[in-house]
mmCIF file of C-alpha atoms in Angstrom:
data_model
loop_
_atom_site.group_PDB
_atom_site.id
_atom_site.type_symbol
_atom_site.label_atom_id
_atom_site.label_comp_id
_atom_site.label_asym_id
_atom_site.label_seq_id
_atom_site.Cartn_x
_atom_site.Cartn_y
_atom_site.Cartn_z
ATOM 1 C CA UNK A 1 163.087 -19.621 -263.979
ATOM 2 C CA UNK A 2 159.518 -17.778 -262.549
ATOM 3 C CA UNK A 3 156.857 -18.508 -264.047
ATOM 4 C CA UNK A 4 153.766 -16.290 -264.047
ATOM 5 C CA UNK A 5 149.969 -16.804 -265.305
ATOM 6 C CA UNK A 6 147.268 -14.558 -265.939
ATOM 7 C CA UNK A 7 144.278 -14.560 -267.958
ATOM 8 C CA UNK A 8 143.843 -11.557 -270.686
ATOM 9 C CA UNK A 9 141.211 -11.486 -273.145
ATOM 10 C CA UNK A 10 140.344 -15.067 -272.640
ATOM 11 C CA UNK A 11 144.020 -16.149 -273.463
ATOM 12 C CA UNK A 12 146.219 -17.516 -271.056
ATOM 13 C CA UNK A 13 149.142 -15.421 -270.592
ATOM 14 C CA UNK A 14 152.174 -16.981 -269.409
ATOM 15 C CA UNK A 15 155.044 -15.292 -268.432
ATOM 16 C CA UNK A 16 158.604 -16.395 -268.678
ATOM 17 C CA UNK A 17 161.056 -15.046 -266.729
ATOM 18 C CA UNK A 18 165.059 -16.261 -266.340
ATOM 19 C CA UNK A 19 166.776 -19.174 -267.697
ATOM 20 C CA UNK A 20 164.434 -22.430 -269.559
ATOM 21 C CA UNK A 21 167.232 -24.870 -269.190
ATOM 22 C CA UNK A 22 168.018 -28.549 -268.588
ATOM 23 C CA UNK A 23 167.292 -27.830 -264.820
ATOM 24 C CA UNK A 24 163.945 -26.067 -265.274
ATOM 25 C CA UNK A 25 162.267 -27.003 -268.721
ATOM 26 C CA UNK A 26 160.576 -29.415 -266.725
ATOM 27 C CA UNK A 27 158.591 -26.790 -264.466
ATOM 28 C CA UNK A 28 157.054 -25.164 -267.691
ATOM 29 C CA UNK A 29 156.283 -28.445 -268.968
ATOM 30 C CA UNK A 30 153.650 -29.184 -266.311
ATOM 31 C CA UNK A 31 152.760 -25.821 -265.797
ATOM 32 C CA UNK A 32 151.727 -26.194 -269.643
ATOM 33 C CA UNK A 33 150.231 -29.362 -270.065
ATOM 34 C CA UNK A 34 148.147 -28.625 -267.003
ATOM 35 C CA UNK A 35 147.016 -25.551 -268.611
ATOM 36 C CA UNK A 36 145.927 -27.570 -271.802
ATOM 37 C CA UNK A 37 144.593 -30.588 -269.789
ATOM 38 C CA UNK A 38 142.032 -27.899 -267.967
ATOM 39 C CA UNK A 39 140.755 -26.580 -271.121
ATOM 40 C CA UNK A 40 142.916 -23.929 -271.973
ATOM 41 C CA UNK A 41 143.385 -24.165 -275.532
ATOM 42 C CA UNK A 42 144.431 -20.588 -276.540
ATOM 43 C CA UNK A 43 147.701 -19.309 -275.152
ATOM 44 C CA UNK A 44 150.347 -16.527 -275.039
ATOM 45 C CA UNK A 45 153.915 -17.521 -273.699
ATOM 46 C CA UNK A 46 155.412 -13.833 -272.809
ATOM 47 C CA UNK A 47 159.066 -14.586 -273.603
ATOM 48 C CA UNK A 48 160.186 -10.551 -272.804
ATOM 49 C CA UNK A 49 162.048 -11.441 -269.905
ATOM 50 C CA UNK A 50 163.597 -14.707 -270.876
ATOM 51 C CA UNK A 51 167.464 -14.762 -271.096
ATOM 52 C CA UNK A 52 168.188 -18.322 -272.873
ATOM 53 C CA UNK A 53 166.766 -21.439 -273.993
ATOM 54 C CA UNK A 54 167.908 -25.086 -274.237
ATOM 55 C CA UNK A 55 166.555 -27.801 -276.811
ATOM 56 C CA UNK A 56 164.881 -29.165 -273.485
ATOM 57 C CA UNK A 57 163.252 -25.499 -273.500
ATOM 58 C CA UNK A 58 162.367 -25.609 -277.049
ATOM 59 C CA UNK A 59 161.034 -29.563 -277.220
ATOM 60 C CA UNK A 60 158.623 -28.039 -274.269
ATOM 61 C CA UNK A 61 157.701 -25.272 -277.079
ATOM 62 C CA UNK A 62 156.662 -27.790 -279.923
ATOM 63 C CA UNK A 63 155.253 -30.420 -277.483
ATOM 64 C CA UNK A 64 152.488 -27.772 -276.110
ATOM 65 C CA UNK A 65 152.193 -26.198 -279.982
ATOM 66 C CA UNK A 66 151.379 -29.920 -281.358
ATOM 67 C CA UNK A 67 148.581 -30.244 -278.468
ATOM 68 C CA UNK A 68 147.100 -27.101 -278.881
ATOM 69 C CA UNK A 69 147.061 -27.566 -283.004
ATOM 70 C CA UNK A 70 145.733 -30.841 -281.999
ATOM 71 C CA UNK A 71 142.079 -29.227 -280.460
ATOM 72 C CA UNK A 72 142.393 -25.874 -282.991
ATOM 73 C CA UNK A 73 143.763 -23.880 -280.633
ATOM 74 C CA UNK A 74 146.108 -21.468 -280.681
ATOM 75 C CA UNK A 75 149.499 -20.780 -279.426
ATOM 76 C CA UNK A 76 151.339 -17.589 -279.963
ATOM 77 C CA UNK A 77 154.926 -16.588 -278.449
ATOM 78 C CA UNK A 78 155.806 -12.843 -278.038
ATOM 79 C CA UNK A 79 158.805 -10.648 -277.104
ATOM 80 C CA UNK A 80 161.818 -12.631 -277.898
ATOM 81 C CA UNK A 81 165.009 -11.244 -277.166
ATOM 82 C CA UNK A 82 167.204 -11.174 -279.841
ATOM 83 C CA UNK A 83 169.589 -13.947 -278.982
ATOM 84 C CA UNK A 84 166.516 -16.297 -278.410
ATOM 85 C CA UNK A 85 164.820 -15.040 -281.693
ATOM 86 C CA UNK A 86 168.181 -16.062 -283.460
ATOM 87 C CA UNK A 87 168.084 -19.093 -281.663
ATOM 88 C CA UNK A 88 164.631 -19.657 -283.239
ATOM 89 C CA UNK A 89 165.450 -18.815 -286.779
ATOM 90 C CA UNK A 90 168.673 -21.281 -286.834
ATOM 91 C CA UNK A 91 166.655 -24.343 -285.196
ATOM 92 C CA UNK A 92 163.439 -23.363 -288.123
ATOM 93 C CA UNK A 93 161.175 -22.628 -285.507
ATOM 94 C CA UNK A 94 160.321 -19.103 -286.869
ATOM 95 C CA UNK A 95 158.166 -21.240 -289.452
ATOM 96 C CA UNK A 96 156.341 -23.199 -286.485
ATOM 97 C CA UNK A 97 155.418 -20.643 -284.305
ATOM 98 C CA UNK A 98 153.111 -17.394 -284.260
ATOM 99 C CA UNK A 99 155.610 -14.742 -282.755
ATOM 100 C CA UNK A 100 154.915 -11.531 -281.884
ATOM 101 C CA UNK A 101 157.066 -8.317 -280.836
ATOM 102 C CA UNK A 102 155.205 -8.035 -278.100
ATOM 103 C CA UNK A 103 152.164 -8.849 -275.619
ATOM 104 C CA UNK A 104 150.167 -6.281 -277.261
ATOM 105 C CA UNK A 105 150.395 -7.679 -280.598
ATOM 106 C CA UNK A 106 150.286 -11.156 -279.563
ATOM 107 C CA UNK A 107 146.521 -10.179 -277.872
ATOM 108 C CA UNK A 108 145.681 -8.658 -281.428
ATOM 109 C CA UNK A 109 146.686 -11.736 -283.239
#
């Protein structure tokens, strides 16, 4: 998994890229809770180029979506692959989360 950050329209934009598994939920984890601990409150995970996703991957999902409720913030998820949006849907996530087709949306929330 790569994980890449940039700052659009005074979100956080993280990028996902590759497998958020057992072996590397852990990575996004920090990277996320740092994020949140400095202040960042409003965020964009860009899931487009994300192939699959573990419960470890998901529990990382609702952990940083609880904190960020917690403040007022707001979290928003964008570009699911199908598989992964299906994923979603059967674990009742797709009633949690903002998600978005795509980055563009997600910015126009």
């Amino acid at each position: 998994m790569h994980l890449q950050i940039n700052e659009v329209a005074g979100n956080k934009v993280v990028a996902i890229e590759g497998r958020l598994d057992t072996t590397t939920y852990a990575d996004l984890e920090k990277t996320l809770t740092n994020l949140f601990d400095e202040g960042c409150h409003n965020m964009i995970l860009d899931c487009s180029a994300m192939d699959y996703v573990s419960s470890s991957g998901l529990r990382v999902f609702l952990m940083i979506l609880k904190k960020i409720k917690s403040v007022g913030g707001s979290l928003v998820l964008c570009g699911l692959q199908p598989a992964i949006y299906n994923v979603f849907e059967i674990s009742g996530f797709l009633s949690i989360f903002s998600i978005r087709d795509s980055l563009d949306q997600a910015l126009n929330k």
